[in-house]
Amino acid sequence: MSGSCCHHTGPGYATPLDAYHSGDREKIVYVPAIVADASRPDYLATVDVDDSSSTFGQVVHRLPMPFLGDELHHSGWNACSSCFGDSSAQRKVLILPGLKSGRIYAIDVRDPRAPKVHKYVDREAIAKATGLAYPHTSHCLGDGSIMVSMMGNASDSSAACDFLLLSSDLDILGTYAQAPIPYGYDFWYQPHFNTMVSTEFGAPSSFILGFNPAEATSHYGHHVHVWNFKEKTLRHSIDLGADGLIPLEVRFAHDPVKPWGYVGAALSSNVIYLEIDEATKEVSHSVAVKQAWADVSGWALPQLPPLITDILLSLDDKYLIFSNWLRGDVVLFDISEDPKNPVFKDRLFVGGNFVADNAAVSSVTEEALAAVGLTERPQRLVFKGVEIQGGPQMLQLSLDGKRLYVTNSLLSPWDAQFYGKEFTEQKGSQLIRLLIDTENGKLSVDESFVVDFGQEPDGPVLAHECRYPGGDCSSDIWLAPGSTW
């Protein structure tokens, strides 16, 4: 089965298990490369991840954006597996928003190793038509349109966040919601349950400058919002309270008839379990994974939050994986028996503030180390002559669940604040690959692969979210068997 288009069908795969068992192995990934000081345009890097290739582990193409200061961030597709039943649909355009600039680019990837800018819609056009700004997550919809979460409005207030609707060719169609929400960030829809869940980051005027702890409860969110997907109305909002401060990435089970999912609460550093009531469509929640803040000295605060910044589910819905950007570990849980109560399997430190040579933290208590299975602070990860900077941030998993790609940039002002300008302007980001033993639930570093974005031809850049040309476990959403959009 082809990962890009199947005979007599639309893009992607019929089911997530088809993708898991029969999907093409990834050969390239697209990675946004951000220039922290905006002295050069951000660009889309095409990275060769084919172990048999002569250019394995290299950036084989760089597509600069036509403007400065975009802060490329997340990306999505014009069509994905939700369009599988539409033979006229084709996955050919990567939707690539600029978080700071407010532009949204359509990147033509019909030549996968040499993408090009097809068109873009600018901030002014979006603001004039909808009043919205600060685009983040994009998902294709089964009717051929595209939905983009917007984290603020054109006046830089977060008081009227909504979702932007675009045509497959990036024409502005309007907005989605009939009930604006205080903050925006991520979203995931489950058509079988006629339900969409969205999450909250914070006020753009605050987060775009960095993080001020004094604003944690006044300028950042702690709700998830539950929508009637077809009617585009808000069913109810869930206040996660202290356990769910700054809920970011939301991922539901890939099996479209399973009613559960998770959200990673960044600041609280907990994973929240969500479950849709099949009768009422209301969503209940509980803390599935609780992580303690670490007692440290020498840091900006007396306690250091792990700071969950990304979560993924394997396509067979067996494993939950998340990254702790500040602490520095990637964590693996088994959710196959009881998704409400994940079972810890493994963790791997690949950077972060626990690393022994990180001068920002002078000491970590024995209790904090013991809580994550350590007796001493881990050594910085170094292989192929490359020192891994920052902490693990964005994750992307291979379709078969065996290879996990990890980048280390969160948002350029936050990168500079928490890991220093030496990281953002001198050493730059890295893309590494972890190996997952799917039988035993173990993580290891693949030391054959590293891309050092600190050694780019025109200077260091910051690497963010990865995308595969044929779709992946955070871009594609499936319809229930036999159902149509």
PDB file of N, CA and C in Angstrom, residues 71 73 98-100 133-136 149-153 156-158 161 182-185 200-212 215 219-221 246 248 410-415 417-418:
ATOM      1  N   GLU A  71       8.837  32.581  11.988  1.00  0.00           N
ATOM      2  CA  GLU A  71       8.800  31.587  13.073  1.00  0.00           C
ATOM      3  C   GLU A  71       7.914  30.421  12.633  1.00  0.00           C
ATOM      4  N   HIS A  73       6.554  26.786  12.435  1.00  0.00           N
ATOM      5  CA  HIS A  73       6.310  26.045  13.669  1.00  0.00           C
ATOM      6  C   HIS A  73       5.755  24.663  13.325  1.00  0.00           C
ATOM      7  N   GLY A  98       3.309  30.456   9.711  1.00  0.00           N
ATOM      8  CA  GLY A  98       4.318  31.214  10.431  1.00  0.00           C
ATOM      9  C   GLY A  98       3.686  31.764  11.691  1.00  0.00           C
ATOM     10  N   LEU A  99       4.141  31.296  12.847  1.00  0.00           N
ATOM     11  CA  LEU A  99       3.490  31.657  14.095  1.00  0.00           C
ATOM     12  C   LEU A  99       3.564  33.154  14.377  1.00  0.00           C
ATOM     13  N   LYS A 100       4.732  33.763  14.189  1.00  0.00           N
ATOM     14  CA  LYS A 100       4.891  35.189  14.467  1.00  0.00           C
ATOM     15  C   LYS A 100       4.315  36.052  13.356  1.00  0.00           C
ATOM     16  N   ALA A 133      -5.408  35.832  14.172  1.00  0.00           N
ATOM     17  CA  ALA A 133      -3.968  35.863  13.939  1.00  0.00           C
ATOM     18  C   ALA A 133      -3.324  34.715  14.724  1.00  0.00           C
ATOM     19  N   TYR A 134      -2.024  34.558  14.567  1.00  0.00           N
ATOM     20  CA  TYR A 134      -1.201  33.560  15.265  1.00  0.00           C
ATOM     21  C   TYR A 134      -1.647  32.123  14.950  1.00  0.00           C
ATOM     22  N   PRO A 135      -1.449  31.674  13.715  1.00  0.00           N
ATOM     23  CA  PRO A 135      -1.857  30.315  13.327  1.00  0.00           C
ATOM     24  C   PRO A 135      -0.957  29.255  13.943  1.00  0.00           C
ATOM     25  N   HIS A 136      -1.552  28.120  14.288  1.00  0.00           N
ATOM     26  CA  HIS A 136      -0.769  27.038  14.896  1.00  0.00           C
ATOM     27  C   HIS A 136      -1.015  25.704  14.192  1.00  0.00           C
ATOM     28  N   SER A 149      -5.976  26.155  13.758  1.00  0.00           N
ATOM     29  CA  SER A 149      -6.240  26.809  15.037  1.00  0.00           C
ATOM     30  C   SER A 149      -5.506  28.145  15.074  1.00  0.00           C
ATOM     31  N   MET A 150      -6.175  29.165  15.583  1.00  0.00           N
ATOM     32  CA  MET A 150      -5.605  30.509  15.668  1.00  0.00           C
ATOM     33  C   MET A 150      -5.517  30.892  17.145  1.00  0.00           C
ATOM     34  N   MET A 151      -4.354  31.367  17.579  1.00  0.00           N
ATOM     35  CA  MET A 151      -4.106  31.573  19.006  1.00  0.00           C
ATOM     36  C   MET A 151      -4.362  32.991  19.486  1.00  0.00           C
ATOM     37  N   GLY A 152      -4.844  33.845  18.612  1.00  0.00           N
ATOM     38  CA  GLY A 152      -5.150  35.203  19.029  1.00  0.00           C
ATOM     39  C   GLY A 152      -5.916  35.907  17.933  1.00  0.00           C
ATOM     40  N   ASN A 153      -6.215  37.173  18.155  1.00  0.00           N
ATOM     41  CA  ASN A 153      -6.855  37.936  17.097  1.00  0.00           C
ATOM     42  C   ASN A 153      -5.935  39.055  16.647  1.00  0.00           C
ATOM     43  N   ASP A 156      -4.071  41.377  18.879  1.00  0.00           N
ATOM     44  CA  ASP A 156      -3.148  40.767  19.826  1.00  0.00           C
ATOM     45  C   ASP A 156      -3.815  40.418  21.140  1.00  0.00           C
ATOM     46  N   SER A 157      -5.128  40.385  21.147  1.00  0.00           N
ATOM     47  CA  SER A 157      -5.854  39.931  22.327  1.00  0.00           C
ATOM     48  C   SER A 157      -6.190  38.463  22.153  1.00  0.00           C
ATOM     49  N   SER A 158      -6.209  37.733  23.252  1.00  0.00           N
ATOM     50  CA  SER A 158      -6.562  36.314  23.168  1.00  0.00           C
ATOM     51  C   SER A 158      -8.033  36.075  23.461  1.00  0.00           C
ATOM     52  N   CYS A 161     -10.364  33.686  20.338  1.00  0.00           N
ATOM     53  CA  CYS A 161      -9.701  32.700  19.494  1.00  0.00           C
ATOM     54  C   CYS A 161     -10.742  31.869  18.759  1.00  0.00           C
ATOM     55  N   PRO A 182     -11.160  31.518  25.006  1.00  0.00           N
ATOM     56  CA  PRO A 182     -10.156  32.476  25.502  1.00  0.00           C
ATOM     57  C   PRO A 182      -8.778  32.296  24.889  1.00  0.00           C
ATOM     58  N   TYR A 183      -8.320  31.042  24.779  1.00  0.00           N
ATOM     59  CA  TYR A 183      -6.996  30.759  24.236  1.00  0.00           C
ATOM     60  C   TYR A 183      -7.095  29.619  23.234  1.00  0.00           C
ATOM     61  N   GLY A 184      -6.164  29.601  22.291  1.00  0.00           N
ATOM     62  CA  GLY A 184      -6.138  28.532  21.306  1.00  0.00           C
ATOM     63  C   GLY A 184      -4.795  27.826  21.296  1.00  0.00           C
ATOM     64  N   TYR A 185      -4.766  26.645  20.701  1.00  0.00           N
ATOM     65  CA  TYR A 185      -3.503  25.950  20.472  1.00  0.00           C
ATOM     66  C   TYR A 185      -3.731  24.766  19.536  1.00  0.00           C
ATOM     67  N   GLU A 200      -5.451  24.879  25.030  1.00  0.00           N
ATOM     68  CA  GLU A 200      -5.095  26.280  25.242  1.00  0.00           C
ATOM     69  C   GLU A 200      -3.604  26.439  25.529  1.00  0.00           C
ATOM     70  N   PHE A 201      -3.004  27.475  24.917  1.00  0.00           N
ATOM     71  CA  PHE A 201      -1.652  27.876  25.294  1.00  0.00           C
ATOM     72  C   PHE A 201      -1.757  29.128  26.156  1.00  0.00           C
ATOM     73  N   GLY A 202      -1.725  30.299  25.532  1.00  0.00           N
ATOM     74  CA  GLY A 202      -1.804  31.520  26.315  1.00  0.00           C
ATOM     75  C   GLY A 202      -1.965  32.734  25.437  1.00  0.00           C
ATOM     76  N   ALA A 203      -1.800  33.908  26.039  1.00  0.00           N
ATOM     77  CA  ALA A 203      -1.930  35.165  25.309  1.00  0.00           C
ATOM     78  C   ALA A 203      -0.698  35.390  24.446  1.00  0.00           C
ATOM     79  N   PRO A 204      -0.867  35.627  23.152  1.00  0.00           N
ATOM     80  CA  PRO A 204       0.288  35.832  22.281  1.00  0.00           C
ATOM     81  C   PRO A 204       1.210  36.950  22.743  1.00  0.00           C
ATOM     82  N   SER A 205       0.638  38.015  23.280  1.00  0.00           N
ATOM     83  CA  SER A 205       1.466  39.130  23.729  1.00  0.00           C
ATOM     84  C   SER A 205       2.406  38.724  24.857  1.00  0.00           C
ATOM     85  N   SER A 206       2.094  37.603  25.524  1.00  0.00           N
ATOM     86  CA  SER A 206       2.963  37.091  26.580  1.00  0.00           C
ATOM     87  C   SER A 206       3.915  36.025  26.051  1.00  0.00           C
ATOM     88  N   PHE A 207       3.374  34.959  25.448  1.00  0.00           N
ATOM     89  CA  PHE A 207       4.251  33.833  25.103  1.00  0.00           C
ATOM     90  C   PHE A 207       5.227  34.153  23.988  1.00  0.00           C
ATOM     91  N   ILE A 208       4.925  35.138  23.155  1.00  0.00           N
ATOM     92  CA  ILE A 208       5.817  35.435  22.039  1.00  0.00           C
ATOM     93  C   ILE A 208       7.107  36.099  22.526  1.00  0.00           C
ATOM     94  N   LEU A 209       7.121  36.573  23.775  1.00  0.00           N
ATOM     95  CA  LEU A 209       8.301  37.214  24.350  1.00  0.00           C
ATOM     96  C   LEU A 209       9.121  36.262  25.218  1.00  0.00           C
ATOM     97  N   GLY A 210       8.570  35.110  25.556  1.00  0.00           N
ATOM     98  CA  GLY A 210       9.182  34.203  26.508  1.00  0.00           C
ATOM     99  C   GLY A 210       8.169  33.881  27.583  1.00  0.00           C
ATOM    100  N   PHE A 211       8.634  33.249  28.684  1.00  0.00           N
ATOM    101  CA  PHE A 211       7.716  32.844  29.734  1.00  0.00           C
ATOM    102  C   PHE A 211       8.007  33.592  31.026  1.00  0.00           C
ATOM    103  N   ASN A 212       6.988  34.286  31.533  1.00  0.00           N
ATOM    104  CA  ASN A 212       7.067  34.955  32.824  1.00  0.00           C
ATOM    105  C   ASN A 212       6.251  34.136  33.815  1.00  0.00           C
ATOM    106  N   GLU A 215       2.950  35.203  35.267  1.00  0.00           N
ATOM    107  CA  GLU A 215       1.763  35.254  34.414  1.00  0.00           C
ATOM    108  C   GLU A 215       1.137  33.880  34.179  1.00  0.00           C
ATOM    109  N   HIS A 219      -2.223  34.635  32.256  1.00  0.00           N
ATOM    110  CA  HIS A 219      -2.048  34.808  30.815  1.00  0.00           C
ATOM    111  C   HIS A 219      -1.929  33.487  30.063  1.00  0.00           C
ATOM    112  N   TYR A 220      -2.165  32.365  30.762  1.00  0.00           N
ATOM    113  CA  TYR A 220      -2.059  31.047  30.135  1.00  0.00           C
ATOM    114  C   TYR A 220      -3.278  30.211  30.492  1.00  0.00           C
ATOM    115  N   GLY A 221      -3.550  29.214  29.673  1.00  0.00           N
ATOM    116  CA  GLY A 221      -4.781  28.467  29.801  1.00  0.00           C
ATOM    117  C   GLY A 221      -4.678  27.235  30.688  1.00  0.00           C
ATOM    118  N   ILE A 246      -1.536  24.870  31.244  1.00  0.00           N
ATOM    119  CA  ILE A 246      -1.036  24.981  29.863  1.00  0.00           C
ATOM    120  C   ILE A 246      -1.173  23.646  29.125  1.00  0.00           C
ATOM    121  N   LEU A 248      -1.350  21.485  26.077  1.00  0.00           N
ATOM    122  CA  LEU A 248      -0.885  21.735  24.705  1.00  0.00           C
ATOM    123  C   LEU A 248      -1.379  20.649  23.741  1.00  0.00           C
ATOM    124  N   LEU A 410      11.655  24.667  21.011  1.00  0.00           N
ATOM    125  CA  LEU A 410      10.252  24.900  21.378  1.00  0.00           C
ATOM    126  C   LEU A 410       9.690  26.125  20.666  1.00  0.00           C
ATOM    127  N   LEU A 411      10.229  27.268  20.934  1.00  0.00           N
ATOM    128  CA  LEU A 411       9.852  28.547  20.335  1.00  0.00           C
ATOM    129  C   LEU A 411      11.066  29.434  20.563  1.00  0.00           C
ATOM    130  N   SER A 412      11.528  30.146  19.563  1.00  0.00           N
ATOM    131  CA  SER A 412      12.852  30.769  19.657  1.00  0.00           C
ATOM    132  C   SER A 412      13.027  31.657  20.900  1.00  0.00           C
ATOM    133  N   PRO A 413      12.030  32.465  21.330  1.00  0.00           N
ATOM    134  CA  PRO A 413      12.249  33.237  22.560  1.00  0.00           C
ATOM    135  C   PRO A 413      12.385  32.349  23.799  1.00  0.00           C
ATOM    136  N   TRP A 414      11.644  31.243  23.841  1.00  0.00           N
ATOM    137  CA  TRP A 414      11.738  30.303  24.962  1.00  0.00           C
ATOM    138  C   TRP A 414      13.072  29.556  24.914  1.00  0.00           C
ATOM    139  N   ASP A 415      13.511  29.189  23.711  1.00  0.00           N
ATOM    140  CA  ASP A 415      14.817  28.528  23.564  1.00  0.00           C
ATOM    141  C   ASP A 415      15.925  29.392  24.158  1.00  0.00           C
ATOM    142  N   GLN A 417      15.597  31.879  26.302  1.00  0.00           N
ATOM    143  CA  GLN A 417      15.391  32.107  27.727  1.00  0.00           C
ATOM    144  C   GLN A 417      15.873  30.928  28.568  1.00  0.00           C
ATOM    145  N   PHE A 418      15.537  29.717  28.149  1.00  0.00           N
ATOM    146  CA  PHE A 418      15.804  28.553  28.988  1.00  0.00           C
ATOM    147  C   PHE A 418      17.114  27.833  28.660  1.00  0.00           C
TER     148      PHE A 418
END
